[in-house]
Coordinates of C-alpha atoms in Angstrom, one line a residue:
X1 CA 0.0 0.0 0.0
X2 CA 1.4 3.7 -0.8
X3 CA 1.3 6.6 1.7
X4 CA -1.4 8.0 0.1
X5 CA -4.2 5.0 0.0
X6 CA -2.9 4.4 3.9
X7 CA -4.1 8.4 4.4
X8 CA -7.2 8.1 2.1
X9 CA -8.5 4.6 3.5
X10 CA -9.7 6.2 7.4
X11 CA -10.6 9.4 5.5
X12 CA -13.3 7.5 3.6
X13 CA -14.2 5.5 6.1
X14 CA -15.1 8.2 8.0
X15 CA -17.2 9.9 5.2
X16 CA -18.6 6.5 4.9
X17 CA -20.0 6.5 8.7
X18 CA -20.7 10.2 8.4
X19 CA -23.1 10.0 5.9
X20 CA -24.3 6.8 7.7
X21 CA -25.1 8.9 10.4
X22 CA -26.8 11.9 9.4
X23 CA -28.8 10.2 6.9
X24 CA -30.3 7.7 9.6
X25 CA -34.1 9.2 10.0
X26 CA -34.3 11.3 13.3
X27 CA -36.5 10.1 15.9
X28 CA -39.2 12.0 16.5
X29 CA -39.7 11.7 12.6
X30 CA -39.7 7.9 13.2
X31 CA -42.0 7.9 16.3
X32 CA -44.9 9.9 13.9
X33 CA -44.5 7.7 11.0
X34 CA -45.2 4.6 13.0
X35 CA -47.8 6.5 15.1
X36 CA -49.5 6.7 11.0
X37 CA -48.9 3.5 10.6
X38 CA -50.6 2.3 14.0
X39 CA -53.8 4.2 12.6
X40 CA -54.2 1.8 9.7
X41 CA -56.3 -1.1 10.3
X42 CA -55.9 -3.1 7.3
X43 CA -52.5 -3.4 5.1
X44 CA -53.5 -6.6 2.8
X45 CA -50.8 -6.3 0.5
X46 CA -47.8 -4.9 2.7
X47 CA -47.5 -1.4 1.7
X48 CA -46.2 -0.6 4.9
X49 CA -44.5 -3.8 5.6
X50 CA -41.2 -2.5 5.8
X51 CA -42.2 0.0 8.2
X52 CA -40.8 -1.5 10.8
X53 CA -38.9 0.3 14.6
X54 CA -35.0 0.2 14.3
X55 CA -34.6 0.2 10.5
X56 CA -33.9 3.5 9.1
X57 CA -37.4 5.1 8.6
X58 CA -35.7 7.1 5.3
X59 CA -35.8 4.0 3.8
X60 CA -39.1 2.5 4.2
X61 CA -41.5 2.6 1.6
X62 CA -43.5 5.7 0.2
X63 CA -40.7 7.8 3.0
X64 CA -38.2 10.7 1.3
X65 CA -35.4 11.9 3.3
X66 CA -34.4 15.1 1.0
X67 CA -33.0 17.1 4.4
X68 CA -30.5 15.3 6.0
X69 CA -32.3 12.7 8.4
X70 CA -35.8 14.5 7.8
X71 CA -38.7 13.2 6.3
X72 CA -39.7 15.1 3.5
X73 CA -42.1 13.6 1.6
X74 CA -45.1 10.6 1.7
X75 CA -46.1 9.0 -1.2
X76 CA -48.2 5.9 -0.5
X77 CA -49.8 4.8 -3.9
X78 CA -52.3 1.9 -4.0
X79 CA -53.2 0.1 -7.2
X80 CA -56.7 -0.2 -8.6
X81 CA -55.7 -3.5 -10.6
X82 CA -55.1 -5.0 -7.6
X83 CA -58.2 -6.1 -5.6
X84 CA -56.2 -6.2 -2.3
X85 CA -53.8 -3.5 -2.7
X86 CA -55.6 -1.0 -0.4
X87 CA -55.1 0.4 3.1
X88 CA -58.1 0.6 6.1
X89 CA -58.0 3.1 8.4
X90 CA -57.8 7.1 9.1
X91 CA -54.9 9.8 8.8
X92 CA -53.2 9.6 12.3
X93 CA -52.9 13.2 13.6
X94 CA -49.1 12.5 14.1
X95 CA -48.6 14.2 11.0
X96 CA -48.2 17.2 11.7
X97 CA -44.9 16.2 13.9
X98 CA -43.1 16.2 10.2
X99 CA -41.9 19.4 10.4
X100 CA -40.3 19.3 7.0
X101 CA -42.9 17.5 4.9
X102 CA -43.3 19.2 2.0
X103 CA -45.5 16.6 0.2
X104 CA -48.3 14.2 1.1
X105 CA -49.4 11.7 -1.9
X106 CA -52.3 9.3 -0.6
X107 CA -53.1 8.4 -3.6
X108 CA -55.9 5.2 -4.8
X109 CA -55.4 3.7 -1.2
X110 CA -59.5 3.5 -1.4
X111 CA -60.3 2.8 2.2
X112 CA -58.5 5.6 4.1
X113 CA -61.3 7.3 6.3
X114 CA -62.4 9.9 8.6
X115 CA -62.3 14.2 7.8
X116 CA -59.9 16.3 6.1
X117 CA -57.0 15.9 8.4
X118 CA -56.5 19.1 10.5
X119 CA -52.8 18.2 10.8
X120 CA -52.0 19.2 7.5
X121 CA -52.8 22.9 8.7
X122 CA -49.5 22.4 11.0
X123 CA -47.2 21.9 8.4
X124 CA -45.3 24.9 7.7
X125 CA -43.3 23.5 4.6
X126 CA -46.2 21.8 3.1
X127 CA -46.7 22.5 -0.9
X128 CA -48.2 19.5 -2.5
X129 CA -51.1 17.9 -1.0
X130 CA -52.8 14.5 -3.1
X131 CA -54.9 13.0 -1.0
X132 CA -57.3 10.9 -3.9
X133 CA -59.1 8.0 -4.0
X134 CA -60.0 7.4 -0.5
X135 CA -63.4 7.8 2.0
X136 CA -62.3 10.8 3.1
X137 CA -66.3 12.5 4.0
X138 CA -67.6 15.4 5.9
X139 CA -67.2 19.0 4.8
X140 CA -63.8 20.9 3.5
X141 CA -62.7 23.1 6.3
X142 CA -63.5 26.1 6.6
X143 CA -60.1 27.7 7.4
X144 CA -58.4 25.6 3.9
X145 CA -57.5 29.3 2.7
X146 CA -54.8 29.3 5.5
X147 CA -52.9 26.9 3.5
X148 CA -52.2 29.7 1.2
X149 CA -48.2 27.8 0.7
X150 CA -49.7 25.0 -1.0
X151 CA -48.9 24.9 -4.9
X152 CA -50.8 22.0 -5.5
X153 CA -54.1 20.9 -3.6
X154 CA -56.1 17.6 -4.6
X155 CA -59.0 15.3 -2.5
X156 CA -60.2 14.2 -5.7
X157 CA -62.2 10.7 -5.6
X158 CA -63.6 11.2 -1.6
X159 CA -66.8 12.0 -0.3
X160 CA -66.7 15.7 0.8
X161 CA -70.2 17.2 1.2
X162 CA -71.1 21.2 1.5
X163 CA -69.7 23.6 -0.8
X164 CA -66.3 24.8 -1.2
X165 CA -65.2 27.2 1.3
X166 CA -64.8 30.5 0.4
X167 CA -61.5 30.8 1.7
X168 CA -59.9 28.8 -0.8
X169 CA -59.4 32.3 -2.7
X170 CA -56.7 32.7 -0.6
X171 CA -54.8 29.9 -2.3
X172 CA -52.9 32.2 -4.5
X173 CA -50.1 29.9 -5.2
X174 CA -52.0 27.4 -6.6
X175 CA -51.5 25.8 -10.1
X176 CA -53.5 22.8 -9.3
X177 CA -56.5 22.3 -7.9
X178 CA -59.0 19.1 -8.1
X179 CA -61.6 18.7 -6.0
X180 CA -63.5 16.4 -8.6
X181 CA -65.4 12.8 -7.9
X182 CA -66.6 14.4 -4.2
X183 CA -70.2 15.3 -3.6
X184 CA -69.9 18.8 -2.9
X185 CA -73.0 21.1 -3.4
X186 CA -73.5 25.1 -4.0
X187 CA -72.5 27.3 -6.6
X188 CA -68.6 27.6 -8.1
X189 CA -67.2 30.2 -5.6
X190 CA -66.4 33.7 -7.8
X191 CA -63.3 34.0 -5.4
X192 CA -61.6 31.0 -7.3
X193 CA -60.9 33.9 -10.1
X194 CA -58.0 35.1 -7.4
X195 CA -56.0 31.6 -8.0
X196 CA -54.5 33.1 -11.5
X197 CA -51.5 30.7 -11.3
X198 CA -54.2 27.4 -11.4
X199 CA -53.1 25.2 -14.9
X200 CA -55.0 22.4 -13.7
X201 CA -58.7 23.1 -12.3
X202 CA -61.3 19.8 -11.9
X203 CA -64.2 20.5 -10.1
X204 CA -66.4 17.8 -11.8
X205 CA -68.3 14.9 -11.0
X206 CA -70.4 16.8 -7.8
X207 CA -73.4 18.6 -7.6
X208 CA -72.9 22.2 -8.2
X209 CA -75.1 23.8 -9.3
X210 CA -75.6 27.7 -10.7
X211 CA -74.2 29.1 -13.6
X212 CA -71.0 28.3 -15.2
X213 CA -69.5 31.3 -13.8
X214 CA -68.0 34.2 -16.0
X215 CA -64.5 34.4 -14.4
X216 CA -62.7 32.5 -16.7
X217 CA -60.2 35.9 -17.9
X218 CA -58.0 35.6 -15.4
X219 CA -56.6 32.1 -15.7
X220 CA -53.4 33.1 -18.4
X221 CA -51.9 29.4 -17.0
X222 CA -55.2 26.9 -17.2
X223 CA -54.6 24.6 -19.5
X224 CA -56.9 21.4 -18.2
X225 CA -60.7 23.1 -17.2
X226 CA -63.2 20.2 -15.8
X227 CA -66.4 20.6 -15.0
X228 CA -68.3 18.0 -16.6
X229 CA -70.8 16.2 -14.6
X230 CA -72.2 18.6 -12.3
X231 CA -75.9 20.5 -12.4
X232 CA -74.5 23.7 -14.0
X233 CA -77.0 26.1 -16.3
X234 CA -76.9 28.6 -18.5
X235 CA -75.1 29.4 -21.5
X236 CA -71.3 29.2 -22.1
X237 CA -69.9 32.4 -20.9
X238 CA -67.9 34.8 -23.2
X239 CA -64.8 34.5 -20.4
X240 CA -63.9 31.4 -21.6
X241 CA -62.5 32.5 -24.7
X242 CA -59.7 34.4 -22.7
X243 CA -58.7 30.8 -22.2
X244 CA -57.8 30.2 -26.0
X245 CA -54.0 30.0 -26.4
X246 CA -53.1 27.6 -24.0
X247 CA -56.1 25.5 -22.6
X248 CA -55.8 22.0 -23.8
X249 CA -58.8 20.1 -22.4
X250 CA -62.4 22.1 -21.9
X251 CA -64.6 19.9 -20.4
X252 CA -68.5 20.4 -19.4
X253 CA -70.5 17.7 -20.8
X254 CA -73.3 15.9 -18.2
X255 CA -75.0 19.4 -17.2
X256 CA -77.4 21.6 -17.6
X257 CA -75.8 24.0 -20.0
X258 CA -78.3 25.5 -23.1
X259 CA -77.7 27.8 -25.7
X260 CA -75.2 27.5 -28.9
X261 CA -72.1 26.6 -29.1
X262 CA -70.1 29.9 -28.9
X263 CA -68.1 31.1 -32.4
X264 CA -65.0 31.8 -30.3
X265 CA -64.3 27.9 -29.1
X266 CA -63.2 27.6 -32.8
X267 CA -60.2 30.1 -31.9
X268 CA -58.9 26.7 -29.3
X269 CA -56.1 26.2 -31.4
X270 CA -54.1 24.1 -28.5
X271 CA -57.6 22.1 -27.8
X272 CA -56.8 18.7 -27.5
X273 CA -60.4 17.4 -26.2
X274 CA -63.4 19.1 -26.3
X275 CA -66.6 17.6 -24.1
X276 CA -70.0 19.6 -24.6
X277 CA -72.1 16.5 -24.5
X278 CA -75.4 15.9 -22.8
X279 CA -76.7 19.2 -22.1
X280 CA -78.8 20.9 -24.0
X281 CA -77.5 23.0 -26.6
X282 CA -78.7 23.7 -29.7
X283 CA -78.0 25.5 -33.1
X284 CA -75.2 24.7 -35.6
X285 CA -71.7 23.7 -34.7
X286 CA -69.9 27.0 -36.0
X287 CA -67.4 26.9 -39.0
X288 CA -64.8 28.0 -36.8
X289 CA -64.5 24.4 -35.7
X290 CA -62.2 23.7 -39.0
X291 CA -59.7 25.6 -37.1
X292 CA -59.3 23.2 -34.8
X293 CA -56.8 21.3 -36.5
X294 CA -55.1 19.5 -32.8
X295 CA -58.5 18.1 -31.4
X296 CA -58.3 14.2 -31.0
X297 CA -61.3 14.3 -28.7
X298 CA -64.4 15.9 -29.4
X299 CA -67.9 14.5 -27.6
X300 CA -71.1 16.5 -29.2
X301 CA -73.5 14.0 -28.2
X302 CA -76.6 14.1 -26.6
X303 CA -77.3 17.7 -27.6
X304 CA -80.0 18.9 -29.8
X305 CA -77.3 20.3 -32.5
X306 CA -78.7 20.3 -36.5
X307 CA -77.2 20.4 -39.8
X308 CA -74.9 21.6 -41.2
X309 CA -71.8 19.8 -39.3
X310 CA -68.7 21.4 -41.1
X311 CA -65.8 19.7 -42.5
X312 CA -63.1 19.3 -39.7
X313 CA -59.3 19.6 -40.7
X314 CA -57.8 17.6 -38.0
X315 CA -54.5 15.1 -38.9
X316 CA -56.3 12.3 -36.8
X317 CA -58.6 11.8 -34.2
X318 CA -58.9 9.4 -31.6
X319 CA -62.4 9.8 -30.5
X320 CA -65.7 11.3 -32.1
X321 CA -69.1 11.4 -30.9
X322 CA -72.2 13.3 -32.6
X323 CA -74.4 10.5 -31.3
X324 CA -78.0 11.4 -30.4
X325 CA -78.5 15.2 -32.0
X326 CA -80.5 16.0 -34.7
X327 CA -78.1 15.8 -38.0
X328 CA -78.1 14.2 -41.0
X329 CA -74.7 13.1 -42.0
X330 CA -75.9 11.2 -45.0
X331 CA -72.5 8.9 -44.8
X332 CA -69.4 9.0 -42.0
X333 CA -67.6 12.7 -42.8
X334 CA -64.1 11.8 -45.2
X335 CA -62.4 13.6 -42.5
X336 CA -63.0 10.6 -40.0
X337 CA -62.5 7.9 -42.9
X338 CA -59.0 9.4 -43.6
X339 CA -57.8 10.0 -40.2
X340 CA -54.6 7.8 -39.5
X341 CA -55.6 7.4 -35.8
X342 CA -58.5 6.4 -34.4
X343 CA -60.2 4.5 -31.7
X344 CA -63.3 5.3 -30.6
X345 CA -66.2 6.7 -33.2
X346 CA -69.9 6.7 -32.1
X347 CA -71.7 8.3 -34.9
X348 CA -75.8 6.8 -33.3
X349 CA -78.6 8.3 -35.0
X350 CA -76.4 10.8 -37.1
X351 CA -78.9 10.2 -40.2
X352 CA -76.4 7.7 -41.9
X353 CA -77.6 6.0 -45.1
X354 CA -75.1 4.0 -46.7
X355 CA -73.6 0.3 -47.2
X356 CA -71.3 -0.1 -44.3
X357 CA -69.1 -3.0 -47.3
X358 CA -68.8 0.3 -49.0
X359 CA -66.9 2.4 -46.0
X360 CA -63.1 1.8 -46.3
X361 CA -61.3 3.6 -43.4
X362 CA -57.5 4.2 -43.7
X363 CA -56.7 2.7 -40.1
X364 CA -59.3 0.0 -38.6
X365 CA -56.3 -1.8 -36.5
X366 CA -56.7 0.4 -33.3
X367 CA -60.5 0.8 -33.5
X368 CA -61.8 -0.5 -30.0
X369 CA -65.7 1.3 -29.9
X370 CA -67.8 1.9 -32.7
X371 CA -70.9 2.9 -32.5
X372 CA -73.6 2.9 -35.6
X373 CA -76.5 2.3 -33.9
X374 CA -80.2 3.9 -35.1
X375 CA -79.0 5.2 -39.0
X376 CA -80.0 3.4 -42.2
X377 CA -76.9 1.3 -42.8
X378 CA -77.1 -1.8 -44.7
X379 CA -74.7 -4.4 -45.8
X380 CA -72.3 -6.3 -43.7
X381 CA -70.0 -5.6 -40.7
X382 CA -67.1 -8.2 -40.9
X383 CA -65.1 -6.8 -43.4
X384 CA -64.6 -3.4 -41.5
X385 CA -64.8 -5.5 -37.8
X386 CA -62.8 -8.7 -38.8
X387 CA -59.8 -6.0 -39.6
X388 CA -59.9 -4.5 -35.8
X389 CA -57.8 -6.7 -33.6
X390 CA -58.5 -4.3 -30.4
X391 CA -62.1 -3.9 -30.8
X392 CA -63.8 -3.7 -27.4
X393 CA -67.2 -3.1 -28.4
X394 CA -69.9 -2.7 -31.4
X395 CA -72.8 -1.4 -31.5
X396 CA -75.0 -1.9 -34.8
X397 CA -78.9 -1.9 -33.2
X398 CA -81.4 -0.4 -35.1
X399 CA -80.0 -0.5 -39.1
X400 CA -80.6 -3.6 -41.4
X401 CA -77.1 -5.4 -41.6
X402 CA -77.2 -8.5 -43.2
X403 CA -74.3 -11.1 -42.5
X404 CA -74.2 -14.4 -41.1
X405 CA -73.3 -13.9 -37.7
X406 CA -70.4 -17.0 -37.3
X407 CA -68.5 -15.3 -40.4
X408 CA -67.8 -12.5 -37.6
X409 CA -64.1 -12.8 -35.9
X410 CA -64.7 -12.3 -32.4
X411 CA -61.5 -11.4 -30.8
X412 CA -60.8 -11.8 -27.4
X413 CA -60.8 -7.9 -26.5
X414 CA -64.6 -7.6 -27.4
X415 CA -66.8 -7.2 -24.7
X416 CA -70.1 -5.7 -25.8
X417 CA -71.9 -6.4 -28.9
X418 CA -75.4 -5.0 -29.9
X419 CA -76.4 -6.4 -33.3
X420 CA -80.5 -6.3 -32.5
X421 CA -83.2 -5.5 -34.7
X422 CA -81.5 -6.3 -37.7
X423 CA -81.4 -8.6 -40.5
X424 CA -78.5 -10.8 -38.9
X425 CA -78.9 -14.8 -40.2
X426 CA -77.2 -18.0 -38.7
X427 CA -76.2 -19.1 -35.4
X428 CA -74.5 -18.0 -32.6
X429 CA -71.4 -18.9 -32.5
X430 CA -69.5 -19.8 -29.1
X431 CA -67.1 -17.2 -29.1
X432 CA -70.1 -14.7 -27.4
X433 CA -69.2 -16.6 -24.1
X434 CA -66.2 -14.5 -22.8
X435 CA -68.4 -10.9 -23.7
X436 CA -69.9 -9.0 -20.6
X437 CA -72.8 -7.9 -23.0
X438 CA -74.4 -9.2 -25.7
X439 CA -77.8 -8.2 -28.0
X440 CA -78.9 -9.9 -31.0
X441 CA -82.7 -10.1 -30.3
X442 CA -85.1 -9.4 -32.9
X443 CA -83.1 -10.7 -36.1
X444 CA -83.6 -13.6 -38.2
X445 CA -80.7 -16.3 -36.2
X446 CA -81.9 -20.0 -35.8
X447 CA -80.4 -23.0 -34.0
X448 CA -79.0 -24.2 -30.5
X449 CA -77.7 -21.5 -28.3
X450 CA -73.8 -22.0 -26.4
X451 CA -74.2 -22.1 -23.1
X452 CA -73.5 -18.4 -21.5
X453 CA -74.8 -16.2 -18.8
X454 CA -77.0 -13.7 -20.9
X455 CA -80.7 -13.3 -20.4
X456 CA -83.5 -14.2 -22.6
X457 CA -84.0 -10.5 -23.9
X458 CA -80.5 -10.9 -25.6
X459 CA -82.1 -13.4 -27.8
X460 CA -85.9 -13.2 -28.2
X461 CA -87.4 -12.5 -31.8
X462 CA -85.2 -14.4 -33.7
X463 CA -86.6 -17.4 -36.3
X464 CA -85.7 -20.4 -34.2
X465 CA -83.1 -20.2 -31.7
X466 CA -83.2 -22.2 -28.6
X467 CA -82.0 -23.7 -25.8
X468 CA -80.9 -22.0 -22.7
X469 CA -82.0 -19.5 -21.7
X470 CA -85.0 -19.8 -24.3
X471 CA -87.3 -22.9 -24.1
X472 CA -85.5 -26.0 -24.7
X473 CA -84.7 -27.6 -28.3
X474 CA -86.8 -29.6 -30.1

């Protein structure tokens, strides 16, 4: 060994047992973590099982140790896929002996209960809270203004009742805030104008109620607006427009919203999706919509919109729905036929008459819904279906398609198929088994049934099918 390893060995030793030491989580951090921990009733899969007293609390799971032996951050993530993957239980009040925590991510845990944790309000560092997915009930607090350093607040997926406090327009930091999937009830507050740094606003899927409110001018930042499934009225106000250059999802479908759909929306040049459906709005979709040349999602439906529907130049589309209004397409718009990417397109009672052998999209590999139902399409579906090997469901009801049903490839994605009052001949082949619906009543199919789990009114007025669960076979 030369002199200078001999000198450099003891040196980094000692940085070795240094940094041992000051990264070792401090103990009062460790005492409120397992204090949490001791809150949860119900850990099926071991998210917290390597929470455990004497090893080094910065390196259990979901625990960041950014300041030297402080805990910093908690990100416990459950997983939906996973039936057991969940925690029982309620937010210990120990939290708020984690002086530095700046972030809290609770996130699809499902069965964490009880209020908004009061804690939280003792947290002097705290910027991000995500607390989503959970039982969390009872009403927002009051006082949630005084956690005017948060830059990110989201209880999105609980059961909060009341409205949203007033306070909250102290929340000037802000850039995201989702309170969506909750049952909160009142109006939109006015005061959430005063968050002008929000990018991210979901307040959807409650039960507000009121107009959509005209505040929208001073949001520069929004880029995601959600508001879709709620009880909102009136008509579209002219704010939103100052939300043109950068907003990238505008959504407001499932209320109560009437009037036309405003000339300005066409101006969205950054839209990426675009959800008006089931209110009731009427009129003409304006021109201006051919400017809207990046929108891969656009849901219409359910409206009481009328002719003429203009000629979109977008360079694909993933999803269209005009389902359910009052046009008359006459055949699917080239603009959909051409587009290189699509998946979903639900096109029920649009006023289609055409042969559906005659419709030759560019792309039918990534096609997983389709929805024809209610037109005047004849014809036959397996050349356009037996080319889709993603296709999750098909809906036909209500045309006069004429096929034999076995010449259909039913691949294994499909799970919902509605072929009824058609002209549909054959059998029924065995493949229908593994769907979770199925509908061919009222065509002209004969023979046994395969033996699956739908009811009779799948199969009732066809020629002579039988067998369970239709009267037994001759």
């Amino acid at each position: 060994m030369n002199l200078s390893s001999f000198f450099a060995l003891p040196f980094l030793l000692f940085l070795f047992f240094f940094f041992n030491l000051v990264s070792a989580c401090h103990v009062a951090d460790q005492k409120a973590l397992l204090a949490f921990k001791s809150a949860i009733t119900a850990d099926p899969s071991g998210i917290l099982s390597s929470w455990k007293p004497g090893v080094d609390c910065c390196t259990w799971a979901g625990v960041t140790c950014s300041v030297p032996n402080r805990v910093t951050s908690l990100s416990l993530y459950g997983q939906l896929d996973r039936p057991n993957a969940f925690l029982s239980g309620t937010i210990s009040n120990s939290l708020s002996n984690l002086p530095y925590l700046d972030g809290i991510y609770l996130v699809n845990l499902r069965n964490i209960s009880g209020p908004f944790p009061l804690s939280l309000f003792k947290l002097p560092k705290l910027l991000y809270v995500y607390i989503e997915n959970n039982r969390l009930s009872g009403q927002l607090p009051a006082a949630i203004g005084n956690m005017s350093q948060l830059e990110a607040f989201s209880v999105e997926g609980n059961r909060f009742t009341g409205p949203i406090p007033s306070s909250i327009s102290k929340m000037i930091r802000l850039t995201q805030l989702k309170l969506g999937g909750n049952l909160l009830t009142g109006s939109i507050p006015i005061g959430i104008k005063q968050l002008k740094s929000l990018t991210f606003l979901s307040l959807e899927r409650n039960r507000f109620t009121g107009a959509v409110p005209d505040i929208w001018g001073t949001f520069p930042e929004l880029r995601i607006l959600r508001l879709s499934h709620n009880k909102l009225t009136g008509k579209i106000p002219r704010s939103i427009s100052s939300l043109a250059p950068k907003l990238s999802y505008l959504e407001l479908g499932h209320n109560l919203i009437t009037g036309n759909i405003p000339d300005f929306l066409g101006n969205f040049r950054a839209l990426d999706t675009l959800d008006l459906s089931s209110n009731y709005i009427s009129g003409v979709v304006p021109k201006s919509f051919r400017n809207l040349t990046k929108i891969f999602n656009l849901d219409l439906s359910r409206n009481s919109l009328v002719d003429p529907f203009p000629e979109l130049f977008v360079k694909g589309i993933e999803s269209l729905d005009l389902s359910y209004n009052k046009f008359h397409l006459g055949k699917i718009p080239k603009w959909v036929t051409s587009s290189p990417i699509i998946y979903s397109l639900k096109l029920a009672k649009c006023g289609i008459k055409m042969k559906l052998d005659d419709w030759k999209p560019t792309e039918t590999y990534f096609y997983d819904y389709i929805d024809l139902s209610e037109n005047e399409i004849w014809g036959s579906p397996v050349g356009l279906l037996n080319r889709t090997d993603y296709l999750v469901g098909f809906w036909g009801a209500g045309n006069k398609l004429n096929f034999k049903l076995q010449d259909l490839r039913i691949v294994k994605s499909l799970k919902y198929l509605d072929l009824s009052r058609n002209v549909v001949l054959g059998k029924v082949p065995g493949g229908v088994v593994g769907l979770k619906k199925l509908n061919v009543s009222y065509n002209h199919l004969c023979g046994r049934l395969p033996a699956t789990k739908f009811p009779a009114t799948s199969f009732v007025g066809n020629d002579c099918l039988c067998g369970p669960p239709l009267p037994a076979c001759k």
